[in-house]
mmCIF file of C-alpha atoms and ligand atoms in Angstrom:
data_model
loop_
_atom_site.group_PDB
_atom_site.id
_atom_site.type_symbol
_atom_site.label_atom_id
_atom_site.label_comp_id
_atom_site.label_asym_id
_atom_site.label_seq_id
_atom_site.Cartn_x
_atom_site.Cartn_y
_atom_site.Cartn_z
ATOM 1 C CA MET A 1 10.840 16.310 -7.108
ATOM 2 C CA ASN A 2 10.960 19.596 -8.969
ATOM 3 C CA THR A 3 13.244 18.891 -11.919
ATOM 4 C CA ALA A 4 14.137 22.583 -12.203
ATOM 5 C CA SER A 5 16.238 22.381 -9.042
ATOM 6 C CA PRO A 6 19.152 20.008 -8.433
ATOM 7 C CA TYR A 7 18.741 20.517 -4.682
ATOM 8 C CA LEU A 8 16.970 18.514 -2.035
ATOM 9 C CA LEU A 9 16.863 21.354 0.482
ATOM 10 C CA GLU A 10 17.254 25.074 -0.166
ATOM 11 C CA GLY A 11 17.277 27.914 2.314
ATOM 12 C CA HIS A 12 16.875 31.295 0.623
ATOM 13 C CA LYS A 13 17.896 34.470 2.454
ATOM 14 C CA ILE A 14 16.845 33.119 5.824
ATOM 15 C CA THR A 15 16.586 35.690 8.586
ATOM 16 C CA LYS A 16 15.562 34.959 12.182
ATOM 17 C CA ARG A 17 15.317 37.518 14.957
ATOM 18 C CA PHE A 18 14.782 37.107 18.685
ATOM 19 C CA GLY A 19 13.534 40.521 19.791
ATOM 20 C CA GLY A 20 16.355 42.929 18.947
ATOM 21 C CA LEU A 21 18.874 40.172 18.234
ATOM 22 C CA THR A 22 19.313 38.945 14.669
ATOM 23 C CA ALA A 23 20.421 35.338 15.257
ATOM 24 C CA VAL A 24 20.474 34.434 11.529
ATOM 25 C CA HIS A 25 20.805 37.032 8.790
ATOM 26 C CA GLN A 26 20.116 36.485 5.059
ATOM 27 C CA VAL A 27 21.625 33.003 4.894
ATOM 28 C CA ASP A 28 21.565 30.961 1.677
ATOM 29 C CA LEU A 29 22.237 27.256 1.912
ATOM 30 C CA ALA A 30 21.532 24.258 -0.315
ATOM 31 C CA ILE A 31 21.978 20.502 -0.091
ATOM 32 C CA ARG A 32 21.962 18.098 -3.024
ATOM 33 C CA PRO A 33 20.445 14.625 -2.815
ATOM 34 C CA GLY A 34 22.938 12.232 -1.207
ATOM 35 C CA GLU A 35 25.311 14.966 -0.051
ATOM 36 C CA ILE A 36 26.906 15.237 3.400
ATOM 37 C CA VAL A 37 27.148 18.911 4.304
ATOM 38 C CA GLY A 38 28.584 20.476 7.439
ATOM 39 C CA LEU A 39 27.475 23.607 9.281
ATOM 40 C CA ILE A 40 30.058 25.029 11.673
ATOM 41 C CA GLY A 41 30.761 28.277 13.478
ATOM 42 C CA PRO A 42 31.763 29.608 16.896
ATOM 43 C CA ASN A 43 29.381 29.289 19.853
ATOM 44 C CA GLY A 44 26.315 31.472 19.443
ATOM 45 C CA SER A 45 26.903 31.996 15.704
ATOM 46 C CA GLY A 46 23.367 30.828 14.871
ATOM 47 C CA LYS A 47 23.869 27.172 13.869
ATOM 48 C CA THR A 48 21.034 25.730 15.949
ATOM 49 C CA THR A 49 18.751 28.620 15.047
ATOM 50 C CA LEU A 50 19.341 28.134 11.314
ATOM 51 C CA PHE A 51 18.849 24.406 11.780
ATOM 52 C CA ASN A 52 15.538 25.061 13.562
ATOM 53 C CA CYS A 53 14.455 27.352 10.733
ATOM 54 C CA LEU A 54 15.253 24.696 8.111
ATOM 55 C CA SER A 55 13.504 21.897 9.995
ATOM 56 C CA ARG A 56 10.531 24.235 10.576
ATOM 57 C CA LEU A 57 10.717 24.186 14.364
ATOM 58 C CA LEU A 58 10.953 27.975 14.340
ATOM 59 C CA PRO A 59 8.966 30.420 12.207
ATOM 60 C CA ILE A 60 11.318 32.564 10.123
ATOM 61 C CA ASP A 61 11.138 36.335 9.733
ATOM 62 C CA GLU A 62 12.379 36.544 6.157
ATOM 63 C CA GLY A 63 13.284 34.152 3.387
ATOM 64 C CA LYS A 64 11.993 30.745 2.438
ATOM 65 C CA VAL A 65 12.724 27.056 2.759
ATOM 66 C CA ILE A 66 12.281 24.733 -0.225
ATOM 67 C CA PHE A 67 12.334 20.941 0.163
ATOM 68 C CA LYS A 68 12.060 18.632 -2.854
ATOM 69 C CA GLY A 69 11.015 21.636 -4.907
ATOM 70 C CA LYS A 70 8.121 22.539 -2.571
ATOM 71 C CA ASP A 71 7.899 25.641 -0.453
ATOM 72 C CA ILE A 72 7.757 24.376 3.159
ATOM 73 C CA THR A 73 8.242 27.745 4.844
ATOM 74 C CA ARG A 74 4.858 27.464 6.593
ATOM 75 C CA ARG A 75 4.727 23.719 7.188
ATOM 76 C CA LYS A 76 5.010 22.003 10.556
ATOM 77 C CA PRO A 77 7.947 19.764 11.587
ATOM 78 C CA PHE A 78 5.889 16.547 11.436
ATOM 79 C CA GLN A 79 4.669 17.469 7.947
ATOM 80 C CA VAL A 80 8.215 17.933 6.662
ATOM 81 C CA ALA A 81 9.200 14.690 8.429
ATOM 82 C CA ARG A 82 6.564 12.927 6.337
ATOM 83 C CA MET A 83 8.011 14.554 3.226
ATOM 84 C CA GLY A 84 11.388 13.030 4.051
ATOM 85 C CA MET A 85 13.285 15.413 6.330
ATOM 86 C CA SER A 86 14.100 14.401 9.931
ATOM 87 C CA ARG A 87 16.260 15.900 12.632
ATOM 88 C CA THR A 88 17.890 15.384 16.009
ATOM 89 C CA PHE A 89 18.384 17.923 18.793
ATOM 90 C CA GLN A 90 21.479 19.447 20.384
ATOM 91 C CA VAL A 91 19.941 18.675 23.776
ATOM 92 C CA ILE A 92 18.977 15.021 23.482
ATOM 93 C CA ARG A 93 15.233 14.396 23.504
ATOM 94 C CA VAL A 94 14.483 10.834 24.444
ATOM 95 C CA TYR A 95 11.975 9.634 27.034
ATOM 96 C CA ARG A 96 14.259 8.410 29.797
ATOM 97 C CA LYS A 97 11.571 6.357 31.573
ATOM 98 C CA MET A 98 10.602 4.456 28.442
ATOM 99 C CA THR A 99 12.546 1.636 26.857
ATOM 100 C CA VAL A 100 14.716 2.107 23.829
ATOM 101 C CA LEU A 101 12.159 0.277 21.671
ATOM 102 C CA GLU A 102 9.244 2.320 23.038
ATOM 103 C CA ASN A 103 11.129 5.521 22.209
ATOM 104 C CA MET A 104 11.472 4.347 18.621
ATOM 105 C CA LEU A 105 7.764 3.537 18.369
ATOM 106 C CA ILE A 106 6.503 6.858 19.696
ATOM 107 C CA SER A 107 8.925 9.007 17.714
ATOM 108 C CA ARG A 108 6.912 12.205 17.269
ATOM 109 C CA GLN A 109 8.528 12.997 13.984
ATOM 110 C CA TRP A 110 6.960 9.847 12.684
ATOM 111 C CA ARG A 111 3.569 10.172 14.323
ATOM 112 C CA GLY A 112 2.600 13.806 14.103
ATOM 113 C CA GLU A 113 1.550 15.922 17.031
ATOM 114 C CA GLY A 114 -0.307 15.255 20.245
ATOM 115 C CA LEU A 115 -0.712 12.609 22.914
ATOM 116 C CA LEU A 116 -3.364 10.617 21.025
ATOM 117 C CA GLN A 117 -0.990 10.221 18.094
ATOM 118 C CA MET A 118 1.701 8.994 20.461
ATOM 119 C CA LEU A 119 -0.562 6.457 22.166
ATOM 120 C CA ARG A 120 -1.995 4.997 18.973
ATOM 121 C CA PRO A 121 -0.855 1.354 18.784
ATOM 122 C CA SER A 122 1.913 0.803 16.274
ATOM 123 C CA HIS A 123 1.612 -1.170 13.064
ATOM 124 C CA PRO A 124 3.620 -4.446 12.825
ATOM 125 C CA ASP A 125 5.664 -2.911 9.968
ATOM 126 C CA THR A 126 6.579 -0.051 12.266
ATOM 127 C CA GLU A 127 7.721 -2.497 14.939
ATOM 128 C CA ARG A 128 9.776 -4.436 12.432
ATOM 129 C CA ARG A 129 11.425 -1.254 11.213
ATOM 130 C CA ALA A 130 12.233 -0.198 14.801
ATOM 131 C CA HIS A 131 13.912 -3.569 15.471
ATOM 132 C CA GLU A 132 15.905 -3.425 12.242
ATOM 133 C CA LEU A 133 17.084 0.118 12.875
ATOM 134 C CA LEU A 134 18.128 -0.656 16.455
ATOM 135 C CA ASP A 135 20.192 -3.594 15.204
ATOM 136 C CA PHE A 136 21.705 -1.399 12.478
ATOM 137 C CA LEU A 137 22.644 1.223 15.104
ATOM 138 C CA MET A 138 24.263 -1.389 17.373
ATOM 139 C CA LEU A 139 21.535 -0.885 19.981
ATOM 140 C CA GLY A 140 19.843 -4.246 19.429
ATOM 141 C CA HIS A 141 20.981 -5.650 22.778
ATOM 142 C CA LEU A 142 19.526 -2.607 24.579
ATOM 143 C CA LYS A 143 15.981 -2.672 23.124
ATOM 144 C CA HIS A 144 14.303 -3.331 26.450
ATOM 145 C CA GLU A 145 16.591 -1.137 28.529
ATOM 146 C CA LEU A 146 15.263 2.181 29.845
ATOM 147 C CA ALA A 147 16.562 5.013 27.657
ATOM 148 C CA GLY A 148 17.689 6.837 30.817
ATOM 149 C CA ARG A 149 20.245 4.103 31.430
ATOM 150 C CA LEU A 150 22.039 4.543 28.113
ATOM 151 C CA SER A 151 25.354 6.380 27.797
ATOM 152 C CA GLY A 152 25.438 9.779 26.082
ATOM 153 C CA GLY A 153 26.624 8.202 22.845
ATOM 154 C CA GLN A 154 24.006 5.474 22.922
ATOM 155 C CA ARG A 155 21.309 8.111 23.436
ATOM 156 C CA ARG A 156 22.641 10.005 20.396
ATOM 157 C CA LEU A 157 22.387 6.786 18.392
ATOM 158 C CA LEU A 158 18.845 6.231 19.676
ATOM 159 C CA GLU A 159 17.910 9.742 18.627
ATOM 160 C CA ILE A 160 19.307 9.088 15.159
ATOM 161 C CA GLY A 161 17.218 5.908 15.126
ATOM 162 C CA MET A 162 14.072 7.850 16.019
ATOM 163 C CA ALA A 163 14.824 10.316 13.226
ATOM 164 C CA LEU A 164 15.270 7.403 10.814
ATOM 165 C CA MET A 165 11.837 5.906 11.527
ATOM 166 C CA PRO A 166 10.054 7.765 8.682
ATOM 167 C CA ASP A 167 12.859 6.697 6.284
ATOM 168 C CA PRO A 168 13.956 10.263 5.495
ATOM 169 C CA ASP A 169 15.992 11.355 2.475
ATOM 170 C CA LEU A 170 17.623 14.103 4.539
ATOM 171 C CA LEU A 171 18.757 13.995 8.175
ATOM 172 C CA LEU A 172 19.720 17.085 10.112
ATOM 173 C CA LEU A 173 21.908 16.273 13.117
ATOM 174 C CA ASP A 174 22.642 18.965 15.709
ATOM 175 C CA GLU A 175 25.928 18.183 17.496
ATOM 176 C CA ALA A 176 25.623 14.430 17.156
ATOM 177 C CA THR A 177 29.038 13.961 18.771
ATOM 178 C CA SER A 178 28.619 16.158 21.828
ATOM 179 C CA GLY A 179 28.877 14.105 25.030
ATOM 180 C CA VAL A 180 29.897 11.021 23.052
ATOM 181 C CA ASN A 181 33.020 8.975 23.807
ATOM 182 C CA PRO A 182 35.598 8.486 21.006
ATOM 183 C CA THR A 183 34.610 4.866 20.327
ATOM 184 C CA LEU A 184 30.951 5.723 19.819
ATOM 185 C CA ILE A 185 31.903 8.756 17.692
ATOM 186 C CA GLU A 186 33.497 6.232 15.314
ATOM 187 C CA THR A 187 30.291 4.176 15.399
ATOM 188 C CA ILE A 188 28.203 7.258 14.589
ATOM 189 C CA LYS A 189 30.533 8.155 11.688
ATOM 190 C CA ASP A 190 30.404 4.626 10.363
ATOM 191 C CA ARG A 191 26.593 4.479 10.487
ATOM 192 C CA ILE A 192 26.224 7.875 8.815
ATOM 193 C CA ARG A 193 28.542 6.727 6.021
ATOM 194 C CA ALA A 194 26.574 3.493 5.610
ATOM 195 C CA LEU A 195 23.253 5.361 5.417
ATOM 196 C CA ASN A 196 24.779 7.716 2.883
ATOM 197 C CA ARG A 197 26.488 5.160 0.648
ATOM 198 C CA GLU A 198 23.977 2.332 0.816
ATOM 199 C CA GLN A 199 20.739 4.306 0.933
ATOM 200 C CA GLY A 200 21.740 7.652 -0.556
ATOM 201 C CA LYS A 201 20.577 9.616 2.454
ATOM 202 C CA ALA A 202 21.761 13.224 2.641
ATOM 203 C CA PHE A 203 22.979 14.819 5.872
ATOM 204 C CA LEU A 204 23.337 18.274 7.313
ATOM 205 C CA LEU A 205 25.726 18.017 10.265
ATOM 206 C CA VAL A 206 25.902 20.859 12.760
ATOM 207 C CA GLU A 207 29.078 20.427 14.755
ATOM 208 C CA HIS A 208 31.644 21.989 17.023
ATOM 209 C CA ASN A 209 33.897 18.972 16.361
ATOM 210 C CA ILE A 210 35.960 20.172 13.366
ATOM 211 C CA GLU A 211 37.744 16.858 12.925
ATOM 212 C CA PHE A 212 34.403 15.112 12.551
ATOM 213 C CA ILE A 213 33.359 17.647 9.890
ATOM 214 C CA ALA A 214 36.659 17.352 8.016
ATOM 215 C CA ASP A 215 36.296 13.560 7.991
ATOM 216 C CA MET A 216 32.667 13.399 6.980
ATOM 217 C CA CYS A 217 31.686 16.315 4.771
ATOM 218 C CA GLU A 218 31.983 17.098 1.100
ATOM 219 C CA ARG A 219 31.027 20.706 1.700
ATOM 220 C CA VAL A 220 30.979 22.989 4.702
ATOM 221 C CA TYR A 221 29.142 26.210 5.527
ATOM 222 C CA VAL A 222 30.586 28.507 8.177
ATOM 223 C CA LEU A 223 28.422 30.884 10.196
ATOM 224 C CA ASN A 224 29.731 33.825 12.182
ATOM 225 C CA PHE A 225 27.454 36.234 14.075
ATOM 226 C CA GLY A 226 24.478 34.820 12.183
ATOM 227 C CA GLU A 227 25.939 35.452 8.740
ATOM 228 C CA LEU A 228 27.492 33.136 6.206
ATOM 229 C CA LEU A 229 31.251 33.608 6.445
ATOM 230 C CA ALA A 230 32.448 30.939 4.015
ATOM 231 C CA GLU A 231 31.389 27.884 2.045
ATOM 232 C CA GLY A 232 33.554 25.220 0.404
ATOM 233 C CA ASP A 233 35.258 21.864 0.753
ATOM 234 C CA PRO A 234 36.681 21.081 4.239
ATOM 235 C CA GLN A 235 40.285 21.633 3.162
ATOM 236 C CA SER A 236 39.702 25.154 1.831
ATOM 237 C CA ILE A 237 37.532 25.998 4.855
ATOM 238 C CA MET A 238 40.232 24.931 7.331
ATOM 239 C CA ASN A 239 42.751 27.146 5.506
ATOM 240 C CA ASN A 240 40.406 30.109 5.108
ATOM 241 C CA GLU A 241 41.829 33.170 6.907
ATOM 242 C CA ALA A 242 38.429 34.583 7.826
ATOM 243 C CA VAL A 243 37.379 31.236 9.306
ATOM 244 C CA ILE A 244 40.591 30.933 11.349
ATOM 245 C CA GLU A 245 40.091 34.509 12.542
ATOM 246 C CA ALA A 246 36.468 33.790 13.563
ATOM 247 C CA TYR A 247 37.498 30.754 15.587
ATOM 248 C CA PHE A 248 40.793 31.869 17.051
ATOM 249 C CA GLY A 249 40.932 35.634 16.551
ATOM 250 C CA ALA A 250 40.579 38.191 19.330
HETATM 251 N N1 ADP B 1 14.984 31.116 21.798
HETATM 252 C C1 ADP B 1 15.873 32.118 21.810
HETATM 253 N N2 ADP B 1 15.552 33.320 22.315
HETATM 254 C C2 ADP B 1 16.444 34.341 22.322
HETATM 255 N N3 ADP B 1 17.692 34.258 21.826
HETATM 256 C C3 ADP B 1 18.067 33.078 21.319
HETATM 257 C C4 ADP B 1 17.191 31.941 21.275
HETATM 258 N N4 ADP B 1 17.846 30.899 20.693
HETATM 259 C C5 ADP B 1 19.069 31.367 20.391
HETATM 260 N N5 ADP B 1 19.206 32.653 20.753
HETATM 261 C C6 ADP B 1 20.404 33.495 20.526
HETATM 262 O O1 ADP B 1 20.706 33.439 19.141
HETATM 263 C C7 ADP B 1 22.098 33.369 18.933
HETATM 264 C C8 ADP B 1 22.444 32.106 18.163
HETATM 265 O O2 ADP B 1 22.234 30.980 18.995
HETATM 266 P P1 ADP B 1 22.347 29.490 18.485
HETATM 267 O O3 ADP B 1 21.605 29.377 17.214
HETATM 268 O O4 ADP B 1 21.965 28.591 19.604
HETATM 269 O O5 ADP B 1 23.922 29.385 18.205
HETATM 270 P P2 ADP B 1 24.856 28.099 18.009
HETATM 271 O O6 ADP B 1 24.002 26.896 17.829
HETATM 272 O O7 ADP B 1 25.694 28.437 16.826
HETATM 273 O O8 ADP B 1 25.699 28.022 19.262
HETATM 274 C C9 ADP B 1 22.747 33.446 20.321
HETATM 275 O O9 ADP B 1 23.084 34.785 20.577
HETATM 276 C C10 ADP B 1 21.648 32.975 21.238
HETATM 277 O O10 ADP B 1 21.787 33.503 22.507
HETATM 278 MG MG1 MG B 2 23.838 25.081 18.827
#
């Protein structure tokens, strides 16, 4: 890692436009190693877009993304996954007609791009890791079940498992609690905390669930109309007038 920077991930003045719409405008954001950071904002405020810019799913119009001191602005998602950054999606992406274990083994973030990569037989170490992670995520008893038969929460856990396959230092989770029942939300929280405390993994959590953010995060960024509205600890964010106005104002 670049010793000049204390940050694991840095977004500098990120701007993303879709035609005439500026979805993200000049946003600065940084995450330290081992930190749990939240990203909140009203619907359509640009959370997923910023997330896609950081994880390199979308090309950005202005600004740059630095990971572990390296400029990754032009790298592909599977390349940054290999460097230690993984992500999940707001709309769950698992292969419903494959088993839970098979989903873990073909995780594209792990394998790179293309069908050949996906079909390449997996190494025994990879299989062992998949089994261990499924047990850790309380999905061990469902290994041979079709992913399509899992509940919403179990699919979220499976997606987290797939993102964990390359053993990332940073995980970006987009609405990990959406469509998840309260019991499994507690499981997800508990597993995130364990990964953070025991393995030092950092998290960027994009959420609409404010309670989840308040419980989990050391620091929170708030987006509104694509711009950074506030940044701080959860307590100060929840009491911030501009944030309250953005959420509940006219
Ligand atoms: N692929 C796209 N093409 C055009 N507009 C988009 C696209 N993705 C998002 N947007 C627009 O960008 C804005 C931010 O969307 P998004 O990042 O999904 O917000 P959030 O995740 O905070 O709900 C919205 O106005 C949305 O309609
Ligand atoms: Mg979103």
